[in-house]
Amino acid sequence: SQQGEEDPQALSIQEGENATMNCSYKTSINNLQWYRQNSGRGLVHLILIRSNEREKHSGRLRVTLDTSKKSSSLLITASRAADTASYFCACRSGSARQLTFGSGTQLTVLP
Amino acid sequence: DGGITQSPKYLFRKEGQNVTLSCEQNLNHDAMYWYRQDPGQGLRLIYYSQIVNDFQKGDIAEGYSVSREKKESFPLTVTSAQKNPTAFYLCASSPVTSGDYQETQYFGPGTRLLVL
């Protein structure tokens, strides 16, 4: 079963705008990660936020985590055409030795 | 995709045939994983291995088999029992840190399997 579910499923914005993607999960987590996938390629790790953290930054990326609402958001600021990709959240829960991935948000940044 | 290679990039399977997908990593990671991705979907875990000569079933292991004879290698066999094998297959690895389980996963470029 899917632990993380992203919203929206697809997002189209103009270059320079900010893009926000959301992830909801069902059970308590140890950490939540965001990955990026270019079409037909493998996934690339973007950022990890632990359950005791509320916000984390990495370059143009900002991730928030609200454990009371069981949700996370990924904000990409000043988007570029090269940011066009699918973005997935992945959760690790309890003693689980694996990540559970959501179904992803397809982001299109128009030049 | 650095450090993990998958081959071939495209693979064609005939009815009743077993095929093997290769995954090799030079990152010295203990843990390795196989995922299946269907169009427009997320990743589903097939098998994972925390250490050489040991592996565990994931959510969709039926019709697949793996081996882990070497730390660097984790091949996946898609058997004839897998009736709908057409998908994009991704291999990943991660370090197993002491006091905690693996964190970040590093992915290979994927193999696309098609049925003739």
PDB file of C-alpha atoms in Angstrom:
ATOM      1  CA  SER A   1       0.000   0.000   0.000  1.00  0.00           C
ATOM      2  CA  GLN A   2       1.149   3.535  -0.689  1.00  0.00           C
ATOM      3  CA  GLN A   3       2.393   5.369   2.386  1.00  0.00           C
ATOM      4  CA  GLY A   4       2.960   8.688   0.663  1.00  0.00           C
ATOM      5  CA  GLU A   5       0.558  10.296  -1.778  1.00  0.00           C
ATOM      6  CA  GLU A   6       1.512  13.410  -3.709  1.00  0.00           C
ATOM      7  CA  ASP A   7      -0.757  16.234  -4.700  1.00  0.00           C
ATOM      8  CA  PRO A   8      -1.262  17.507  -7.336  1.00  0.00           C
ATOM      9  CA  GLN A   9      -0.625  14.659  -9.769  1.00  0.00           C
ATOM     10  CA  ALA A  10       0.467  17.201 -12.385  1.00  0.00           C
ATOM     11  CA  LEU A  11       1.551  20.821 -12.202  1.00  0.00           C
ATOM     12  CA  SER A  12       2.388  23.216 -14.995  1.00  0.00           C
ATOM     13  CA  ILE A  13       3.966  26.615 -14.307  1.00  0.00           C
ATOM     14  CA  GLN A  14       5.954  29.334 -16.047  1.00  0.00           C
ATOM     15  CA  GLU A  15       9.681  29.672 -15.612  1.00  0.00           C
ATOM     16  CA  GLY A  16      10.484  31.871 -12.641  1.00  0.00           C
ATOM     17  CA  GLU A  17       7.371  30.922 -10.691  1.00  0.00           C
ATOM     18  CA  ASN A  18       7.425  28.840  -7.536  1.00  0.00           C
ATOM     19  CA  ALA A  19       6.204  25.232  -7.536  1.00  0.00           C
ATOM     20  CA  THR A  20       4.661  23.595  -4.494  1.00  0.00           C
ATOM     21  CA  MET A  21       4.003  19.882  -4.188  1.00  0.00           C
ATOM     22  CA  ASN A  22       2.400  18.149  -1.246  1.00  0.00           C
ATOM     23  CA  CYS A  23       2.733  14.692   0.224  1.00  0.00           C
ATOM     24  CA  SER A  24       0.422  13.024   2.721  1.00  0.00           C
ATOM     25  CA  TYR A  25       1.171   9.830   4.582  1.00  0.00           C
ATOM     26  CA  LYS A  26      -0.751   7.465   6.791  1.00  0.00           C
ATOM     27  CA  THR A  27       1.398   6.194   9.654  1.00  0.00           C
ATOM     28  CA  SER A  28       4.112   7.674  11.856  1.00  0.00           C
ATOM     29  CA  ILE A  29       7.419   8.146  10.098  1.00  0.00           C
ATOM     30  CA  ASN A  30      11.102   8.322  11.006  1.00  0.00           C
ATOM     31  CA  ASN A  31      11.933  10.485   8.046  1.00  0.00           C
ATOM     32  CA  LEU A  32      10.500  11.647   4.755  1.00  0.00           C
ATOM     33  CA  GLN A  33      12.528  12.077   1.598  1.00  0.00           C
ATOM     34  CA  TRP A  34      11.947  13.765  -1.735  1.00  0.00           C
ATOM     35  CA  TYR A  35      13.303  12.383  -4.985  1.00  0.00           C
ATOM     36  CA  ARG A  36      13.314  13.658  -8.536  1.00  0.00           C
ATOM     37  CA  GLN A  37      13.000  11.571 -11.709  1.00  0.00           C
ATOM     38  CA  ASN A  38      13.659  12.843 -15.190  1.00  0.00           C
ATOM     39  CA  SER A  39      11.702  11.027 -17.873  1.00  0.00           C
ATOM     40  CA  GLY A  40      12.968   7.495 -18.412  1.00  0.00           C
ATOM     41  CA  ARG A  41      15.762   7.855 -15.863  1.00  0.00           C
ATOM     42  CA  GLY A  42      16.528   6.749 -12.332  1.00  0.00           C
ATOM     43  CA  LEU A  43      15.575   8.709  -9.243  1.00  0.00           C
ATOM     44  CA  VAL A  44      17.842  11.281  -7.642  1.00  0.00           C
ATOM     45  CA  HIS A  45      17.668  12.099  -3.944  1.00  0.00           C
ATOM     46  CA  LEU A  46      16.866  15.757  -3.231  1.00  0.00           C
ATOM     47  CA  ILE A  47      16.375  16.197   0.486  1.00  0.00           C
ATOM     48  CA  LEU A  48      15.582  14.306   3.688  1.00  0.00           C
ATOM     49  CA  ILE A  49      13.651  15.662   6.659  1.00  0.00           C
ATOM     50  CA  ARG A  50      13.461  13.808   9.943  1.00  0.00           C
ATOM     51  CA  SER A  51      10.351  13.494  12.057  1.00  0.00           C
ATOM     52  CA  ASN A  52      11.692  15.951  14.652  1.00  0.00           C
ATOM     53  CA  GLU A  53      12.383  18.637  12.033  1.00  0.00           C
ATOM     54  CA  ARG A  54       9.820  21.106  10.715  1.00  0.00           C
ATOM     55  CA  GLU A  55      11.619  22.774   7.844  1.00  0.00           C
ATOM     56  CA  LYS A  56      14.716  22.212   5.782  1.00  0.00           C
ATOM     57  CA  HIS A  57      16.380  24.110   2.935  1.00  0.00           C
ATOM     58  CA  SER A  58      18.708  23.072   0.149  1.00  0.00           C
ATOM     59  CA  GLY A  59      19.447  25.662  -2.510  1.00  0.00           C
ATOM     60  CA  ARG A  60      16.126  26.528  -4.195  1.00  0.00           C
ATOM     61  CA  LEU A  61      14.345  23.711  -2.348  1.00  0.00           C
ATOM     62  CA  ARG A  62      12.376  24.132   0.835  1.00  0.00           C
ATOM     63  CA  VAL A  63      10.729  21.175   2.562  1.00  0.00           C
ATOM     64  CA  THR A  64       8.303  21.383   5.448  1.00  0.00           C
ATOM     65  CA  LEU A  65       6.952  18.593   7.606  1.00  0.00           C
ATOM     66  CA  ASP A  66       3.809  18.683   9.727  1.00  0.00           C
ATOM     67  CA  THR A  67       3.621  15.446  11.686  1.00  0.00           C
ATOM     68  CA  SER A  68       0.296  16.403  13.264  1.00  0.00           C
ATOM     69  CA  LYS A  69      -1.268  16.551   9.809  1.00  0.00           C
ATOM     70  CA  LYS A  70       0.914  13.748   8.434  1.00  0.00           C
ATOM     71  CA  SER A  71       1.937  15.897   5.516  1.00  0.00           C
ATOM     72  CA  SER A  72       4.976  17.419   3.855  1.00  0.00           C
ATOM     73  CA  SER A  73       5.459  19.992   1.135  1.00  0.00           C
ATOM     74  CA  LEU A  74       8.251  20.606  -1.333  1.00  0.00           C
ATOM     75  CA  LEU A  75       8.691  24.147  -2.619  1.00  0.00           C
ATOM     76  CA  ILE A  76      10.908  24.878  -5.596  1.00  0.00           C
ATOM     77  CA  THR A  77      11.565  28.599  -5.896  1.00  0.00           C
ATOM     78  CA  ALA A  78      12.365  30.487  -9.105  1.00  0.00           C
ATOM     79  CA  SER A  79      11.710  27.417 -11.213  1.00  0.00           C
ATOM     80  CA  ARG A  80      13.632  26.685 -14.383  1.00  0.00           C
ATOM     81  CA  ALA A  81      12.776  24.631 -17.447  1.00  0.00           C
ATOM     82  CA  ALA A  82      15.384  22.121 -16.246  1.00  0.00           C
ATOM     83  CA  ASP A  83      13.250  21.473 -13.150  1.00  0.00           C
ATOM     84  CA  THR A  84      10.740  19.660 -15.364  1.00  0.00           C
ATOM     85  CA  ALA A  85      10.543  16.161 -13.899  1.00  0.00           C
ATOM     86  CA  SER A  86       8.481  13.905 -11.654  1.00  0.00           C
ATOM     87  CA  TYR A  87       8.879  14.419  -7.928  1.00  0.00           C
ATOM     88  CA  PHE A  88       8.270  11.648  -5.404  1.00  0.00           C
ATOM     89  CA  CYS A  89       8.051  11.601  -1.662  1.00  0.00           C
ATOM     90  CA  ALA A  90       9.226   8.495   0.181  1.00  0.00           C
ATOM     91  CA  CYS A  91       8.633   7.568   3.796  1.00  0.00           C
ATOM     92  CA  ARG A  92      10.477   5.376   6.229  1.00  0.00           C
ATOM     93  CA  SER A  93       8.400   4.192   9.174  1.00  0.00           C
ATOM     94  CA  GLY A  94       9.316   2.520  12.448  1.00  0.00           C
ATOM     95  CA  SER A  95      11.808  -0.288  12.032  1.00  0.00           C
ATOM     96  CA  ALA A  96      11.042  -0.614   8.347  1.00  0.00           C
ATOM     97  CA  ARG A  97      14.130  -1.339   6.320  1.00  0.00           C
ATOM     98  CA  GLN A  98      12.688   0.086   3.151  1.00  0.00           C
ATOM     99  CA  LEU A  99      11.155   3.267   1.812  1.00  0.00           C
ATOM    100  CA  THR A 100       7.587   3.513   0.587  1.00  0.00           C
ATOM    101  CA  PHE A 101       7.182   5.817  -2.406  1.00  0.00           C
ATOM    102  CA  GLY A 102       4.197   7.886  -3.444  1.00  0.00           C
ATOM    103  CA  SER A 103       2.856   8.054  -6.991  1.00  0.00           C
ATOM    104  CA  GLY A 104       4.559  11.359  -7.784  1.00  0.00           C
ATOM    105  CA  THR A 105       3.839  14.859  -9.079  1.00  0.00           C
ATOM    106  CA  GLN A 106       4.695  15.570 -12.705  1.00  0.00           C
ATOM    107  CA  LEU A 107       6.059  19.116 -12.846  1.00  0.00           C
ATOM    108  CA  THR A 108       6.316  20.955 -16.159  1.00  0.00           C
ATOM    109  CA  VAL A 109       8.095  24.298 -16.215  1.00  0.00           C
ATOM    110  CA  LEU A 110       7.373  26.240 -19.373  1.00  0.00           C
ATOM    111  CA  PRO A 111      10.124  28.505 -20.741  1.00  0.00           C
TER     112      PRO A 111
ATOM    113  CA  ASP B   1      22.900   7.627 -11.468  1.00  0.00           C
ATOM    114  CA  GLY B   2      26.491   7.637 -10.297  1.00  0.00           C
ATOM    115  CA  GLY B   3      27.971   4.417  -9.026  1.00  0.00           C
ATOM    116  CA  ILE B   4      25.147   2.093 -10.019  1.00  0.00           C
ATOM    117  CA  THR B   5      24.856   0.509 -13.417  1.00  0.00           C
ATOM    118  CA  GLN B   6      21.969  -1.454 -14.842  1.00  0.00           C
ATOM    119  CA  SER B   7      21.971  -3.473 -17.999  1.00  0.00           C
ATOM    120  CA  PRO B   8      20.563  -3.805 -20.482  1.00  0.00           C
ATOM    121  CA  LYS B   9      18.743  -0.521 -21.011  1.00  0.00           C
ATOM    122  CA  TYR B  10      15.991  -2.312 -22.942  1.00  0.00           C
ATOM    123  CA  LEU B  11      15.075  -5.991 -22.659  1.00  0.00           C
ATOM    124  CA  PHE B  12      12.566  -8.022 -24.598  1.00  0.00           C
ATOM    125  CA  ARG B  13      10.982 -11.144 -23.181  1.00  0.00           C
ATOM    126  CA  LYS B  14       9.189 -13.872 -25.063  1.00  0.00           C
ATOM    127  CA  GLU B  15       6.341 -15.904 -23.628  1.00  0.00           C
ATOM    128  CA  GLY B  16       7.529 -18.486 -21.120  1.00  0.00           C
ATOM    129  CA  GLN B  17      11.027 -17.066 -20.973  1.00  0.00           C
ATOM    130  CA  ASN B  18      12.997 -16.107 -17.890  1.00  0.00           C
ATOM    131  CA  VAL B  19      15.109 -12.976 -18.188  1.00  0.00           C
ATOM    132  CA  THR B  20      17.730 -11.517 -15.870  1.00  0.00           C
ATOM    133  CA  LEU B  21      18.345  -7.849 -15.219  1.00  0.00           C
ATOM    134  CA  SER B  22      21.783  -6.833 -14.038  1.00  0.00           C
ATOM    135  CA  CYS B  23      22.553  -4.354 -11.265  1.00  0.00           C
ATOM    136  CA  GLU B  24      26.082  -3.493 -10.148  1.00  0.00           C
ATOM    137  CA  GLN B  25      27.269  -0.849  -7.670  1.00  0.00           C
ATOM    138  CA  ASN B  26      30.723   0.401  -6.747  1.00  0.00           C
ATOM    139  CA  LEU B  27      29.603   2.532  -3.816  1.00  0.00           C
ATOM    140  CA  ASN B  28      30.442  -0.120  -1.216  1.00  0.00           C
ATOM    141  CA  HIS B  29      26.834  -0.055  -0.045  1.00  0.00           C
ATOM    142  CA  ASP B  30      25.507  -2.931   1.995  1.00  0.00           C
ATOM    143  CA  ALA B  31      21.844  -2.618   1.015  1.00  0.00           C
ATOM    144  CA  MET B  32      20.402  -3.051  -2.473  1.00  0.00           C
ATOM    145  CA  TYR B  33      16.847  -2.903  -3.785  1.00  0.00           C
ATOM    146  CA  TRP B  34      14.746  -3.683  -6.831  1.00  0.00           C
ATOM    147  CA  TYR B  35      11.696  -1.619  -7.703  1.00  0.00           C
ATOM    148  CA  ARG B  36       9.104  -1.853 -10.423  1.00  0.00           C
ATOM    149  CA  GLN B  37       7.572   1.306 -11.910  1.00  0.00           C
ATOM    150  CA  ASP B  38       4.509   1.258 -14.135  1.00  0.00           C
ATOM    151  CA  PRO B  39       3.568   4.250 -16.314  1.00  0.00           C
ATOM    152  CA  GLY B  40       2.468   7.232 -14.253  1.00  0.00           C
ATOM    153  CA  GLN B  41       2.959   5.314 -11.036  1.00  0.00           C
ATOM    154  CA  GLY B  42       5.287   5.351  -8.099  1.00  0.00           C
ATOM    155  CA  LEU B  43       7.820   2.673  -7.226  1.00  0.00           C
ATOM    156  CA  ARG B  44       6.865  -0.687  -5.787  1.00  0.00           C
ATOM    157  CA  LEU B  45       9.438  -2.760  -3.956  1.00  0.00           C
ATOM    158  CA  ILE B  46      10.137  -6.218  -5.380  1.00  0.00           C
ATOM    159  CA  TYR B  47      13.070  -7.461  -3.279  1.00  0.00           C
ATOM    160  CA  TYR B  48      15.757  -5.992  -1.074  1.00  0.00           C
ATOM    161  CA  SER B  49      18.985  -7.203   0.449  1.00  0.00           C
ATOM    162  CA  GLN B  50      20.725  -5.850   3.526  1.00  0.00           C
ATOM    163  CA  ILE B  51      23.802  -8.047   3.306  1.00  0.00           C
ATOM    164  CA  VAL B  52      25.466 -10.610   1.074  1.00  0.00           C
ATOM    165  CA  ASN B  53      23.656 -13.967   0.858  1.00  0.00           C
ATOM    166  CA  ASP B  54      20.506 -12.548   2.425  1.00  0.00           C
ATOM    167  CA  PHE B  55      17.449 -10.940   0.837  1.00  0.00           C
ATOM    168  CA  GLN B  56      13.837 -10.211   1.697  1.00  0.00           C
ATOM    169  CA  LYS B  57      10.626 -10.084  -0.298  1.00  0.00           C
ATOM    170  CA  GLY B  58       9.062  -6.715  -0.918  1.00  0.00           C
ATOM    171  CA  ASP B  59       5.456  -5.912  -1.740  1.00  0.00           C
ATOM    172  CA  ILE B  60       5.334  -7.568  -5.167  1.00  0.00           C
ATOM    173  CA  ALA B  61       7.869 -10.430  -5.123  1.00  0.00           C
ATOM    174  CA  GLU B  62       5.689 -13.021  -6.877  1.00  0.00           C
ATOM    175  CA  GLY B  63       7.131 -14.002 -10.252  1.00  0.00           C
ATOM    176  CA  TYR B  64      10.573 -12.590  -9.457  1.00  0.00           C
ATOM    177  CA  SER B  65      13.752 -14.001  -7.932  1.00  0.00           C
ATOM    178  CA  VAL B  66      17.060 -12.482  -6.825  1.00  0.00           C
ATOM    179  CA  SER B  67      20.484 -13.482  -5.596  1.00  0.00           C
ATOM    180  CA  ARG B  68      23.152 -11.630  -3.646  1.00  0.00           C
ATOM    181  CA  GLU B  69      26.369 -13.586  -3.944  1.00  0.00           C
ATOM    182  CA  LYS B  70      28.545 -10.486  -4.035  1.00  0.00           C
ATOM    183  CA  LYS B  71      28.223  -7.136  -2.304  1.00  0.00           C
ATOM    184  CA  GLU B  72      28.453  -5.311  -5.618  1.00  0.00           C
ATOM    185  CA  SER B  73      25.839  -7.280  -7.516  1.00  0.00           C
ATOM    186  CA  PHE B  74      22.100  -7.880  -7.111  1.00  0.00           C
ATOM    187  CA  PRO B  75      20.608  -9.443 -10.263  1.00  0.00           C
ATOM    188  CA  LEU B  76      16.861  -9.757 -10.709  1.00  0.00           C
ATOM    189  CA  THR B  77      15.275 -12.605 -12.658  1.00  0.00           C
ATOM    190  CA  VAL B  78      11.812 -12.093 -14.082  1.00  0.00           C
ATOM    191  CA  THR B  79      10.364 -15.574 -14.362  1.00  0.00           C
ATOM    192  CA  SER B  80       7.649 -16.904 -16.643  1.00  0.00           C
ATOM    193  CA  ALA B  81       5.368 -16.866 -13.593  1.00  0.00           C
ATOM    194  CA  GLN B  82       5.260 -13.066 -13.809  1.00  0.00           C
ATOM    195  CA  LYS B  83       2.335 -12.634 -16.181  1.00  0.00           C
ATOM    196  CA  ASN B  84       2.554  -8.880 -16.624  1.00  0.00           C
ATOM    197  CA  PRO B  85       6.257  -8.042 -16.612  1.00  0.00           C
ATOM    198  CA  THR B  86       6.173  -4.991 -18.884  1.00  0.00           C
ATOM    199  CA  ALA B  87       7.500  -2.152 -16.731  1.00  0.00           C
ATOM    200  CA  PHE B  88      10.491   0.015 -15.897  1.00  0.00           C
ATOM    201  CA  TYR B  89      12.777  -1.687 -13.370  1.00  0.00           C
ATOM    202  CA  LEU B  90      14.969   0.338 -11.043  1.00  0.00           C
ATOM    203  CA  CYS B  91      17.796  -0.864  -8.869  1.00  0.00           C
ATOM    204  CA  ALA B  92      19.000   1.146  -5.885  1.00  0.00           C
ATOM    205  CA  SER B  93      21.547   0.886  -3.110  1.00  0.00           C
ATOM    206  CA  SER B  94      22.148   2.548   0.224  1.00  0.00           C
ATOM    207  CA  PRO B  95      24.617   2.403   3.074  1.00  0.00           C
ATOM    208  CA  VAL B  96      23.442   0.795   6.298  1.00  0.00           C
ATOM    209  CA  THR B  97      24.514   3.210   8.992  1.00  0.00           C
ATOM    210  CA  SER B  98      25.154   1.998  12.495  1.00  0.00           C
ATOM    211  CA  GLY B  99      22.362   2.637  14.968  1.00  0.00           C
ATOM    212  CA  ASP B 100      19.935   3.347  12.196  1.00  0.00           C
ATOM    213  CA  TYR B 101      18.778   1.887   8.969  1.00  0.00           C
ATOM    214  CA  GLN B 102      19.595   3.126   5.544  1.00  0.00           C
ATOM    215  CA  GLU B 103      18.706   6.652   4.647  1.00  0.00           C
ATOM    216  CA  THR B 104      19.257   7.948   1.146  1.00  0.00           C
ATOM    217  CA  GLN B 105      18.926   5.548  -1.743  1.00  0.00           C
ATOM    218  CA  TYR B 106      21.010   5.852  -4.902  1.00  0.00           C
ATOM    219  CA  PHE B 107      19.380   4.705  -8.110  1.00  0.00           C
ATOM    220  CA  GLY B 108      20.598   3.187 -11.333  1.00  0.00           C
ATOM    221  CA  PRO B 109      19.349   4.379 -14.749  1.00  0.00           C
ATOM    222  CA  GLY B 110      16.766   1.604 -15.069  1.00  0.00           C
ATOM    223  CA  THR B 111      15.909  -1.226 -17.453  1.00  0.00           C
ATOM    224  CA  ARG B 112      12.754  -1.164 -19.528  1.00  0.00           C
ATOM    225  CA  LEU B 113      11.319  -4.645 -20.010  1.00  0.00           C
ATOM    226  CA  LEU B 114       8.939  -5.302 -22.860  1.00  0.00           C
ATOM    227  CA  VAL B 115       7.072  -8.474 -23.734  1.00  0.00           C
ATOM    228  CA  LEU B 116       7.080  -9.682 -27.335  1.00  0.00           C
TER     229      LEU B 116
END
